[in-house]
Short mmCIF file of C-alpha atoms and ligand atoms in Angstrom, two decimals:
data_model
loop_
_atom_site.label_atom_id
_atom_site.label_comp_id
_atom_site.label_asym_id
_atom_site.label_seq_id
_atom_site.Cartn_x
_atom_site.Cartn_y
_atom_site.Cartn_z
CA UNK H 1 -69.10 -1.36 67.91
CA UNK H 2 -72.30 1.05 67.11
CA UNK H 3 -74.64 1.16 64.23
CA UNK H 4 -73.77 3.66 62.57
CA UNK H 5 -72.72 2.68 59.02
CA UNK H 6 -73.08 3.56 55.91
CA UNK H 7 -75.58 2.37 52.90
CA UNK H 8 -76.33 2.64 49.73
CA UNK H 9 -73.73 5.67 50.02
CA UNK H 10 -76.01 7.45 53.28
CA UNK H 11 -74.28 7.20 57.07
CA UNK H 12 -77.40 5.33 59.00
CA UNK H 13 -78.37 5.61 62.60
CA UNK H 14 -79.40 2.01 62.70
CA UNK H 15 -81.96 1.63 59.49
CA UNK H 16 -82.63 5.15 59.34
CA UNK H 17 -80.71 7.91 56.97
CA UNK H 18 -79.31 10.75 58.57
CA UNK H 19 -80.19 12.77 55.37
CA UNK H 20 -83.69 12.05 56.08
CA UNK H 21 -83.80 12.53 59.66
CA UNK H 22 -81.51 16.18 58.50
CA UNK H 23 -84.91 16.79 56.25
CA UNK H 24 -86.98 16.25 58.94
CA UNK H 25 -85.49 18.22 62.27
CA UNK H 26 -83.29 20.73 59.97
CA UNK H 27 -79.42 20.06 61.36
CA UNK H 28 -77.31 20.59 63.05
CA UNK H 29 -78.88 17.93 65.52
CA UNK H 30 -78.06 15.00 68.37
CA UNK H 31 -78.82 11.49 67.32
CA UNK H 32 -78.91 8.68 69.38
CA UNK H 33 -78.64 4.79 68.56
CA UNK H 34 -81.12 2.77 70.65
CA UNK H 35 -79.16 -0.64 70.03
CA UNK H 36 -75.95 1.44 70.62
CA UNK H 37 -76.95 1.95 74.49
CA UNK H 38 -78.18 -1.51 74.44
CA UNK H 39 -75.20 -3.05 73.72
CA UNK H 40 -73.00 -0.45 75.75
CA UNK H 41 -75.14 -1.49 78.68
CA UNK H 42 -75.01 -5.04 78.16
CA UNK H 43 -71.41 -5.21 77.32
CA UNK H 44 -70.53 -3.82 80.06
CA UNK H 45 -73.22 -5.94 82.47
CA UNK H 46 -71.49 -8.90 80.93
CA UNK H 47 -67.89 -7.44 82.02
CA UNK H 48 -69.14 -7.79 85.82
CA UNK H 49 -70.68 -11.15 85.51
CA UNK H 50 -69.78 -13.37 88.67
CA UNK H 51 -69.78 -10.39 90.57
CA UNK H 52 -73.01 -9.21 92.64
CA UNK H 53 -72.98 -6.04 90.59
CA UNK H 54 -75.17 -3.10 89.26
CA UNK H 55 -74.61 -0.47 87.11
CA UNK H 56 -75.68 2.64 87.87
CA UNK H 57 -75.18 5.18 84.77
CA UNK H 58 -73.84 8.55 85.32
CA UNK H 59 -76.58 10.50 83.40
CA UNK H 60 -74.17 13.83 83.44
CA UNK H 61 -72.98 12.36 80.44
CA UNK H 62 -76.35 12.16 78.71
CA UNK H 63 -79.81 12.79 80.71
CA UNK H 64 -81.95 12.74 78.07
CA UNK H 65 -85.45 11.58 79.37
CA UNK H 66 -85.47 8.62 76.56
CA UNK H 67 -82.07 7.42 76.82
CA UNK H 68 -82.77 7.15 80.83
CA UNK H 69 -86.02 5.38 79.69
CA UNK H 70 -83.71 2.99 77.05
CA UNK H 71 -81.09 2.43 80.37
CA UNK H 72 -83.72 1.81 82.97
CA UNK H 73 -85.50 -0.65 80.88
CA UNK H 74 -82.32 -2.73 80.52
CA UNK H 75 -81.67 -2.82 84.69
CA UNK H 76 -79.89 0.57 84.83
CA UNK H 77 -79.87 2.51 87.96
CA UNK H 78 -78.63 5.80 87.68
CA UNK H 79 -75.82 7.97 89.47
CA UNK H 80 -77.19 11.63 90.06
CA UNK H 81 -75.06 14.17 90.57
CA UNK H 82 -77.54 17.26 91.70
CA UNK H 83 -81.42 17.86 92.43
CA UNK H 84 -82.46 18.73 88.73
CA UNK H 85 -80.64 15.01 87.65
CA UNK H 86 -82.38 13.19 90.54
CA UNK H 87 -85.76 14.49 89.54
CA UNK H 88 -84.84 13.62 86.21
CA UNK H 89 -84.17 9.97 86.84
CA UNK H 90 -87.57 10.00 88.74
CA UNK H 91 -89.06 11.37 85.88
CA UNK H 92 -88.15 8.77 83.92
CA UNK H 93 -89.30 5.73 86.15
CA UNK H 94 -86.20 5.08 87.93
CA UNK H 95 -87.12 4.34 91.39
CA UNK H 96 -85.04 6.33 94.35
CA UNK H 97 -83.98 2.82 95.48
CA UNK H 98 -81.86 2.26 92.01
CA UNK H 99 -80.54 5.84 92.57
CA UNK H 100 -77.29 6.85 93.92
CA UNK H 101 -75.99 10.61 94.75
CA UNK H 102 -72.57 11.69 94.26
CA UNK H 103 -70.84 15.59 93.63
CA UNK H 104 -69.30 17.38 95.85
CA UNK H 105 -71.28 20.43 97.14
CA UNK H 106 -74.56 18.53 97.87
CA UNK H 107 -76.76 21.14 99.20
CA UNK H 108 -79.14 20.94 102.18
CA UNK H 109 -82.41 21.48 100.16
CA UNK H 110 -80.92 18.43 97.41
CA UNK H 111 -80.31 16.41 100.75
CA UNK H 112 -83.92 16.52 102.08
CA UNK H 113 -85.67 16.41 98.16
CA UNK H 114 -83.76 12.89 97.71
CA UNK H 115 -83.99 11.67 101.29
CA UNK H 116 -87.89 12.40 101.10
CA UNK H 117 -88.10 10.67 97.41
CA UNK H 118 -86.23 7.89 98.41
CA UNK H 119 -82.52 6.63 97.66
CA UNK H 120 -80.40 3.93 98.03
CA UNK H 121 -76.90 5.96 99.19
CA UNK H 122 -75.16 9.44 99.27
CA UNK H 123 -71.82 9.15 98.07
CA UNK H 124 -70.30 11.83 100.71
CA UNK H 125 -66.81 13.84 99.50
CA UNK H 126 -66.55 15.57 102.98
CA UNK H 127 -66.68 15.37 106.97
CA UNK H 128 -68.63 18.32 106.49
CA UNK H 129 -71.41 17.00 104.21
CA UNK H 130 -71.42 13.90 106.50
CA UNK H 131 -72.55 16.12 109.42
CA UNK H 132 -75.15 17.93 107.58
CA UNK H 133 -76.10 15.34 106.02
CA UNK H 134 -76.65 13.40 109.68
CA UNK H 135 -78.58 16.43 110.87
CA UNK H 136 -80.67 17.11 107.65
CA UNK H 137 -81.61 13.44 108.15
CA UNK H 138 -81.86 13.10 112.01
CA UNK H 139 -84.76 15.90 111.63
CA UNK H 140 -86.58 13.78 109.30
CA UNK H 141 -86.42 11.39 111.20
CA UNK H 142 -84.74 9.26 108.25
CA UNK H 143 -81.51 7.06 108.19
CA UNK H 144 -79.21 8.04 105.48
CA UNK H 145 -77.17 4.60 103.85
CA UNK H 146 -73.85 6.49 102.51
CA UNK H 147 -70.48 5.34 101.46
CA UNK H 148 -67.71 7.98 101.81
CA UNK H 149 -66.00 8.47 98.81
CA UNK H 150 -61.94 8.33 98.94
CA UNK H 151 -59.25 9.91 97.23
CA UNK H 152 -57.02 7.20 96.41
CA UNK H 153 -54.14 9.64 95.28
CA UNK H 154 -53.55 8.05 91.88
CA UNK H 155 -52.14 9.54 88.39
CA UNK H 156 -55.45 8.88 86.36
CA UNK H 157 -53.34 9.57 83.52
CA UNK H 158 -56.38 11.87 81.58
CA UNK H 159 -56.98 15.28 80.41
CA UNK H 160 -56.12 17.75 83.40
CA UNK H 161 -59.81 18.73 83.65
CA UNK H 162 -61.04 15.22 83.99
CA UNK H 163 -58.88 13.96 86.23
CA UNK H 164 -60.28 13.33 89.76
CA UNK H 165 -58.20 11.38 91.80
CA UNK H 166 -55.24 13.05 92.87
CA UNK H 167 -54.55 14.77 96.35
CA UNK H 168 -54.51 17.75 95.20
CA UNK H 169 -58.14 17.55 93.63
CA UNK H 170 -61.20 18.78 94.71
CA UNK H 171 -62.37 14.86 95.29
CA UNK H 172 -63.40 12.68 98.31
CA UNK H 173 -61.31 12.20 101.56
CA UNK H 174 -58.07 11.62 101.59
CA UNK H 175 -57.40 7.99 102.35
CA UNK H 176 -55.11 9.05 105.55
CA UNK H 177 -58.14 10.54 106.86
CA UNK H 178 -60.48 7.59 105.71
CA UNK H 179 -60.42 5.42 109.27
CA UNK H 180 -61.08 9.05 111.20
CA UNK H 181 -63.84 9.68 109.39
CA UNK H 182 -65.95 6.53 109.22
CA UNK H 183 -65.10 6.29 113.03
CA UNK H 184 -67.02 9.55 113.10
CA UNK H 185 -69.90 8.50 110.64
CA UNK H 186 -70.71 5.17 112.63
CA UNK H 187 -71.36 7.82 115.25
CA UNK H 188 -73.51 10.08 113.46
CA UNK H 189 -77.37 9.91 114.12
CA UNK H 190 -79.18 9.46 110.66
CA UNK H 191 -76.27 7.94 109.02
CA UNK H 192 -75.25 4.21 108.49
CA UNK H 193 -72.15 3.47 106.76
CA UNK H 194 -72.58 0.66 104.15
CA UNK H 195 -69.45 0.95 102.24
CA UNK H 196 -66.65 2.91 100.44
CA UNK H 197 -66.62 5.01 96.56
CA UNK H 198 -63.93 6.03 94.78
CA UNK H 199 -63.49 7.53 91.51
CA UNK H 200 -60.45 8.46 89.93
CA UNK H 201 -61.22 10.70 86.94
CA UNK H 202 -62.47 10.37 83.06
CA UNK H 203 -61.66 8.98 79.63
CA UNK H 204 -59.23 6.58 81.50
CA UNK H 205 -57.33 4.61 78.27
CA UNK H 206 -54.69 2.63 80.87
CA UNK H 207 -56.17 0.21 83.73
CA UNK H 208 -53.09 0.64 85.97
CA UNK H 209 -54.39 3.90 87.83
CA UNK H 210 -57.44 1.22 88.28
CA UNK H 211 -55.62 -1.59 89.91
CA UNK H 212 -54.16 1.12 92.19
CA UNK H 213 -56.76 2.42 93.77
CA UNK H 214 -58.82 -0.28 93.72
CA UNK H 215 -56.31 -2.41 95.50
CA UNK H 216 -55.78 0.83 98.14
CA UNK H 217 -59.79 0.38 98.41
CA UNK H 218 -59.55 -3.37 99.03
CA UNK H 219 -56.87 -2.63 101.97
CA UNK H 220 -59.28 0.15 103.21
CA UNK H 221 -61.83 -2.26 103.40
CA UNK H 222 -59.95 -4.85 105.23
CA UNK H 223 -59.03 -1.95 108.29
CA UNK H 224 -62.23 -0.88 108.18
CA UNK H 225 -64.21 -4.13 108.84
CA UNK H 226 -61.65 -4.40 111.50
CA UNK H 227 -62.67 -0.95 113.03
CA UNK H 228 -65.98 -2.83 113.36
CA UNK H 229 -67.72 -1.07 110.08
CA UNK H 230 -70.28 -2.76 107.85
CA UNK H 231 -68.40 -2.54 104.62
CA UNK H 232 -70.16 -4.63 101.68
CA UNK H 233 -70.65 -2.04 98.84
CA UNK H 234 -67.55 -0.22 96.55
CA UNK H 235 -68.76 1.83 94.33
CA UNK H 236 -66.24 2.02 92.04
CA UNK H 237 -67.30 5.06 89.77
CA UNK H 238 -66.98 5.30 86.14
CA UNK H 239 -64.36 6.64 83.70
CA UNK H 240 -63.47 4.06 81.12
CA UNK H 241 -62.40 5.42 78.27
CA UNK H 242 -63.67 4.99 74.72
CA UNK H 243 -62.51 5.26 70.84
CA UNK H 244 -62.34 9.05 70.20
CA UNK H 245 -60.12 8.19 67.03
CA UNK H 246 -60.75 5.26 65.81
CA UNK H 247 -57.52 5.36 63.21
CA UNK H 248 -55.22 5.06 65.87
CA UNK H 249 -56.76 4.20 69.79
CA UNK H 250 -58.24 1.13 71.33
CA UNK H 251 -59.04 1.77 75.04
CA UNK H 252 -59.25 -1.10 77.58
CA UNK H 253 -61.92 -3.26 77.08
CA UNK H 254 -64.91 -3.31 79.51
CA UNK H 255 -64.02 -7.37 80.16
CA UNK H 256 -60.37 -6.21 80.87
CA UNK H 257 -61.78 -3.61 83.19
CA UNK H 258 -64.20 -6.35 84.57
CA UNK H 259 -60.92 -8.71 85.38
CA UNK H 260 -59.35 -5.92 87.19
CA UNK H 261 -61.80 -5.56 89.30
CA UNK H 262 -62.24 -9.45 90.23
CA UNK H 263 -58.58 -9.23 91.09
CA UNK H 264 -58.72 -6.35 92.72
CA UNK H 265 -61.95 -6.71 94.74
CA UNK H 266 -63.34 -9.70 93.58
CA UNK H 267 -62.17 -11.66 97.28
CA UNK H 268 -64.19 -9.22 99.48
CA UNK H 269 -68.03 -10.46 99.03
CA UNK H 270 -68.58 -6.82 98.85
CA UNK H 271 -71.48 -5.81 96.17
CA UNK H 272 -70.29 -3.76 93.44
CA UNK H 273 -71.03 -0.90 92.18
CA UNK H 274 -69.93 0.97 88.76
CA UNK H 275 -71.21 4.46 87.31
CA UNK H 276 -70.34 4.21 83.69
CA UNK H 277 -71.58 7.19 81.59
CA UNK H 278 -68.87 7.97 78.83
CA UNK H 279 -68.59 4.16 78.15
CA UNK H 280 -72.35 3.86 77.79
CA UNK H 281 -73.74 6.78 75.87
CA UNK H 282 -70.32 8.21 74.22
CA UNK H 283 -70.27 6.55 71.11
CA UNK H 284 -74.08 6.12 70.87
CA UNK H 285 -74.15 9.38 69.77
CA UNK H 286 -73.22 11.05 66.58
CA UNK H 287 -73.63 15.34 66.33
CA UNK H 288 -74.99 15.87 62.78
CA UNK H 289 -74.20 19.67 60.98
CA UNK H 290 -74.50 20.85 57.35
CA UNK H 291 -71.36 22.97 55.45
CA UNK H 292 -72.75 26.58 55.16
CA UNK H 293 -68.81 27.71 53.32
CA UNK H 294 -66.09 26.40 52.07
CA UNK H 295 -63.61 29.06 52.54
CA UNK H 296 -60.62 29.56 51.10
CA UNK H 297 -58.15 31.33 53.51
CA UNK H 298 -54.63 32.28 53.16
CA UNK H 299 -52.63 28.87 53.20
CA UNK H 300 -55.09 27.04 54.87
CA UNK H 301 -59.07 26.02 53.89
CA UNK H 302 -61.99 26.43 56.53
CA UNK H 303 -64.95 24.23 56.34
CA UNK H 304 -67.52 26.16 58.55
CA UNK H 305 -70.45 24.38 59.49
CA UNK H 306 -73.43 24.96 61.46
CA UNK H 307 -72.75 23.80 64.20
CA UNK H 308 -70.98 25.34 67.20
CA UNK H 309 -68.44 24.98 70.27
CA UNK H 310 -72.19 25.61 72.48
CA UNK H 311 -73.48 22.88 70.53
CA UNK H 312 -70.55 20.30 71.18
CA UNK H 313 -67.96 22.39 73.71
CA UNK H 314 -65.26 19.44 73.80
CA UNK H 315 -63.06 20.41 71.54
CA UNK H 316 -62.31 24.08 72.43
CA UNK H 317 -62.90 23.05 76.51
CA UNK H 318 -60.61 19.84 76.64
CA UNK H 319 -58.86 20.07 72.80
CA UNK H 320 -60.65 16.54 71.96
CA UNK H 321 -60.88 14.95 69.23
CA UNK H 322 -64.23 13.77 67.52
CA UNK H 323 -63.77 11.94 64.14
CA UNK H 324 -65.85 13.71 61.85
CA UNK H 325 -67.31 12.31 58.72
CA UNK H 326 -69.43 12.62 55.73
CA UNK H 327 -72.84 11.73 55.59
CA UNK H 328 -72.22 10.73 51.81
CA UNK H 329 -70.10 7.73 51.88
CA UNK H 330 -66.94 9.23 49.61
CA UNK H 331 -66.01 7.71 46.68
CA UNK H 332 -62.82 4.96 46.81
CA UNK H 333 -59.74 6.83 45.46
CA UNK H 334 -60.77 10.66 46.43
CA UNK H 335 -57.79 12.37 47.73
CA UNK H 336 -58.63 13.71 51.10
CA UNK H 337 -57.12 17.13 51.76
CA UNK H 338 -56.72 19.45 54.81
CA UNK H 339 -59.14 21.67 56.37
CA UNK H 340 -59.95 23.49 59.60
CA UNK H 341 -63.52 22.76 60.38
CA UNK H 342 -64.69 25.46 62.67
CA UNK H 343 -68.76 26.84 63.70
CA UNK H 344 -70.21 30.53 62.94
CA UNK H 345 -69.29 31.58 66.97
CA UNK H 346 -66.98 34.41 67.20
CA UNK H 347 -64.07 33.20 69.09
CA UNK H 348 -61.12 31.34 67.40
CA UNK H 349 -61.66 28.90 69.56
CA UNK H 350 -64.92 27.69 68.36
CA UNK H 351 -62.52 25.67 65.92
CA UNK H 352 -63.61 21.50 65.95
CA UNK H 353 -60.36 20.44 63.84
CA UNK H 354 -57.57 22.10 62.35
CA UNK H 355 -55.70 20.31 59.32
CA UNK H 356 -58.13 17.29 59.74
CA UNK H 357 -57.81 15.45 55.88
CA UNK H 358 -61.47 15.61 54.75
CA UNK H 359 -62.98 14.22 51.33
CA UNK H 360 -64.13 17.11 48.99
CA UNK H 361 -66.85 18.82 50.76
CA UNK H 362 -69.00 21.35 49.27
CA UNK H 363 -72.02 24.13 51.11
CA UNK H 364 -75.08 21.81 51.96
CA UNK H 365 -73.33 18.82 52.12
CA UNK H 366 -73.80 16.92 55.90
CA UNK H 367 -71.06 15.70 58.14
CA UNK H 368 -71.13 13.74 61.50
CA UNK H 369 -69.06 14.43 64.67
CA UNK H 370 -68.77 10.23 66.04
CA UNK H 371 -68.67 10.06 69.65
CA UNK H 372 -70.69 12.99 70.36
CA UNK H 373 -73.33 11.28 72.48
CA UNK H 374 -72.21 11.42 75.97
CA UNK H 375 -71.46 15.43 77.48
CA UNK H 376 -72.31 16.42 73.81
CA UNK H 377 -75.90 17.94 74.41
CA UNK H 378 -76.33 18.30 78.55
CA UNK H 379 -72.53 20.71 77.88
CA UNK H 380 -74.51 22.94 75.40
CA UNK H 381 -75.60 26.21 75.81
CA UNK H 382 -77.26 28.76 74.26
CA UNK H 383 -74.26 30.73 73.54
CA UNK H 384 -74.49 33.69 70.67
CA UNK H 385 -78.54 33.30 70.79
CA UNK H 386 -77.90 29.99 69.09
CA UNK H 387 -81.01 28.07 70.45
CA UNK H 388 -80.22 24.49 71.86
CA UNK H 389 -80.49 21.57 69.34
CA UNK H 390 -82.51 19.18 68.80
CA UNK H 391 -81.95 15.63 69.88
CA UNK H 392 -83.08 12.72 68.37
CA UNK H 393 -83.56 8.94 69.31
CA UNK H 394 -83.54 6.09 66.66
CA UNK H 395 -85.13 2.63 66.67
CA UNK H 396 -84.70 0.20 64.15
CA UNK H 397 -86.15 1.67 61.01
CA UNK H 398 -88.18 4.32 63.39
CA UNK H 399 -86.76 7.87 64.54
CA UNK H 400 -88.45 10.45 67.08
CA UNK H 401 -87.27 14.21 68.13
CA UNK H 402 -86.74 13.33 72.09
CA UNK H 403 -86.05 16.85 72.60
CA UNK H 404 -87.26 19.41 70.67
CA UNK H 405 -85.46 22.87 69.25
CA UNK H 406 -87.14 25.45 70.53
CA UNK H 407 -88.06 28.32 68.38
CA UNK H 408 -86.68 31.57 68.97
CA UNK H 409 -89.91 32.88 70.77
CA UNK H 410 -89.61 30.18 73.12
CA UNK H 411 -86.01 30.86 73.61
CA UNK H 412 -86.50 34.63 74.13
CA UNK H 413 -89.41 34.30 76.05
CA UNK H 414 -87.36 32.61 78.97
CA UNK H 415 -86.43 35.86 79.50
CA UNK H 416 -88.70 38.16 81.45
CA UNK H 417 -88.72 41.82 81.84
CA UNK H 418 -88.77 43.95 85.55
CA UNK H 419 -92.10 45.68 86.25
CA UNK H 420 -90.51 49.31 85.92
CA UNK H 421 -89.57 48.21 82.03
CA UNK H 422 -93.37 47.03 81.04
CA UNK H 423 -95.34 49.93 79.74
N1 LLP T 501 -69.01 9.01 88.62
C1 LLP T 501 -68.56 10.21 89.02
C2 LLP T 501 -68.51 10.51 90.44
C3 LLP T 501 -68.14 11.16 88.07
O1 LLP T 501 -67.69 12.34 88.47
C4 LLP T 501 -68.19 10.85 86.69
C5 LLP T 501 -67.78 11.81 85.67
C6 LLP T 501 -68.68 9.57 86.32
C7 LLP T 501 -69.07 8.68 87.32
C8 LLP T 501 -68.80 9.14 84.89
O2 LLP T 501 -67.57 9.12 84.24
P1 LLP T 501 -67.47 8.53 82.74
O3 LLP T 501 -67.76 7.07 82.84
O4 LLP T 501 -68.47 9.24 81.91
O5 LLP T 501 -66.09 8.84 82.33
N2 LLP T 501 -67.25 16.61 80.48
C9 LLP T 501 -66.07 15.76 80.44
C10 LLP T 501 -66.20 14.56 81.35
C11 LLP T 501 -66.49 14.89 82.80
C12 LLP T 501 -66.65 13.70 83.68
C13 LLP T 501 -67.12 14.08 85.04
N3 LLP T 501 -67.39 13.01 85.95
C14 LLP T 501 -65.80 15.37 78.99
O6 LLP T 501 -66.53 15.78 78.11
O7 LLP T 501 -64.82 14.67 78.72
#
């Protein structure tokens, strides 16, 4: 469920219209839904109750300062995935001890920033980021608490590009190798093992790739407090899938995903950990554009808007689907008919829908991408000089640009000329 419905004929973010917020930032724009994240948050709190749990949300999927803010307020941690995200989350009040850092290629300067701020675990992918990590921390004199994250070797069952979990990804240790290395951790200076991560990949819609390698983690465990290791986190990474098209999916619910777990995990005292971000922010989020043509091409009709593959890349980067919408409720009875609704950005494949059945839409009439608020606005760039847009954060009845569009000056002026070009 989110709030954004439709009244008196107007799509609302909560009690706000989106033709008035359109009047006030110009479009196309990010909005967010304050009792959206809420509920997200709680929801999915709820899912792990009974469990010694917290949630720590991947902010990858949305960092905005004042969604971290909403999240943190609520008991969020946060999983950071690189030294720009962790100074984010500081940035935003999260202390390092609510702050866990995954990714693969974690980089000796990223090591000693959060080690020196404070954190509460590295989530290592490698033998080789174990050792530097060890001697990054040894010279600080510091003890790093890390989990090493497995690769559980499971069919995720998502989009190719999302998919994490398999050998033959880029992810974590394989679990052959998992015994080897923690024997070698536990003998690391700077570096005490407190438990195990896995995460399996994105947008997962089927909880059997789940019980799999959660039940491969619970065995893991079992050898491993055998070996003699302190095991009592999982971190248990994020994923769940959400509603892209509401017509015809319906996803696993978070208390579904909660039970899996309890079965799963549930018998090891262990604490859990999850990194939701998709599940939390994805559907808090709606991308709002105007119609700048209607055009009428051979056989087919394009509705090009003002909005762009740099504004919202998923579509042309992973072919998803984003139900899009009008602002102005339609009337009951119009026949929908088929358009491709594609941005200004010259490459075919800045196309968001082809053949998508659309009410009659008409130039400076506003339509809303759903599901656009998680790796909607942190994937944009500033492709074809197309400056990034704004984002927005509603409350209630109240609404508040969160992050501004900067004006073209401010967008050129990031660039900076060599002294043998200045006159
Ligand atoms: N934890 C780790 C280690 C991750 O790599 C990710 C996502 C998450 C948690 C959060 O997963 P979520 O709950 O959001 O599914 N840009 C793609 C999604 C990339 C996901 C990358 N990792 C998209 O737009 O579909």
């Amino acid at each position: 469920m989110d709030h954004f419905i439709y009244k008196n004929g107007v799509l609302h973010a909560e009690d706000v219209s989106l033709t008035e917020i359109a009047a006030s930032v110009g479009t196309p724009f990010y909005v967010y839904s304050t009792a959206t994240l809420e509920r997200h948050f709680a929801v999915f709190d709820e899912a792990l109750e009974g469990l010694d749990h917290k949630i720590f949300y991947a902010m990858k999927a949305n960092g905005n300062l004042a969604v971290l803010r909403t999240l943190a307020a609520m008991g969020a941690g946060m999983d950071v995935v690189s030294g720009g995200e962790y100074a984010k989350a500081r940035a935003a009040g999260v202390p390092g001890e609510h702050i866990v850092f995954s990714g693969v290629g974690k980089t000796e300067a990223e090591m000693w920033q959060v080690l020196n701020g404070g954190i509460r675990q590295f989530n290592v992918e490698s033998e080789p980021e174990l050792r530097q990590l060890s001697r990054v921390a040894s010279a600080m004199g510091k003890v790093a608490a890390i989990t090493l994250r497995v690769n559980p070797d499971v069919d995720a069952k998502t989009h190719a590009k999302i998919a994490t979990g398999k050998s033959e990804n880029k992810f974590g240790i394989p679990m052959a190798k998992a015994r080897e290395a923690y024997k070698e951790a536990a003998s690391l200076p700077g570096i005490e093992v407190v438990g195990i991560d896995v995460h399996i990949g994105s947008q997962l819609t089927d909880l059997e790739p789940y019980r799999q390698a959660f039940t491969k983690v619970a065995e893991l465990t079992e050898q491993l407090r055998a070996d003699g290791h302190n095991i009592h986190r999982l971190d248990l990474g994020g994923g769940l899938g959400i509603p892209y098209e509401r017509s015809n999916e319906a996803p696993p619910l978070p208390v579904e995903y909660g039970q899996v777990i309890k079965e799963t995990v549930g018998h090891l005292g262990c604490e859990i950990e999850i990194e939701p971000g998709r599940l939390i922010a994805g559907n808090a989020g709606l991308l709002v554009s105007e119609v700048v043509y209607l055009k009428h091409g051979e056989g087919r009709d394009f509705l090009i808007i003002d909005a762009a593959m740099n504004d919202l890349v998923r579509p042309a980067m992973y072919e998803a689907h984003h139900d899009i919408v009008p602002v102005s409720e339609p009337e009951a009875g119009v026949e929908p008919t088929p358009l491709d609704i594609v941005g200004p950005v010259c490459e075919s494949g800045d196309t968001f829908a082809k053949q998508r059945a659309m009410p009659p839409l008409k130039a400076g009439d506003l339509v809303a991408f759903r599901s656009a608020g998680a790796y909607g606005a942190v994937m944009a760039s500033e492709y074809n000089a197309r400056p990034l847009i704004p984002e927005v954060l509603v409350k209630g009845d109240q609404f508040a640009v969160v992050r501004a569009r900067p004006t073209y000056e401010e967008m050129i002026s990031r660039d900076t000329l060599p002294s043998w070009m200045e006159s």
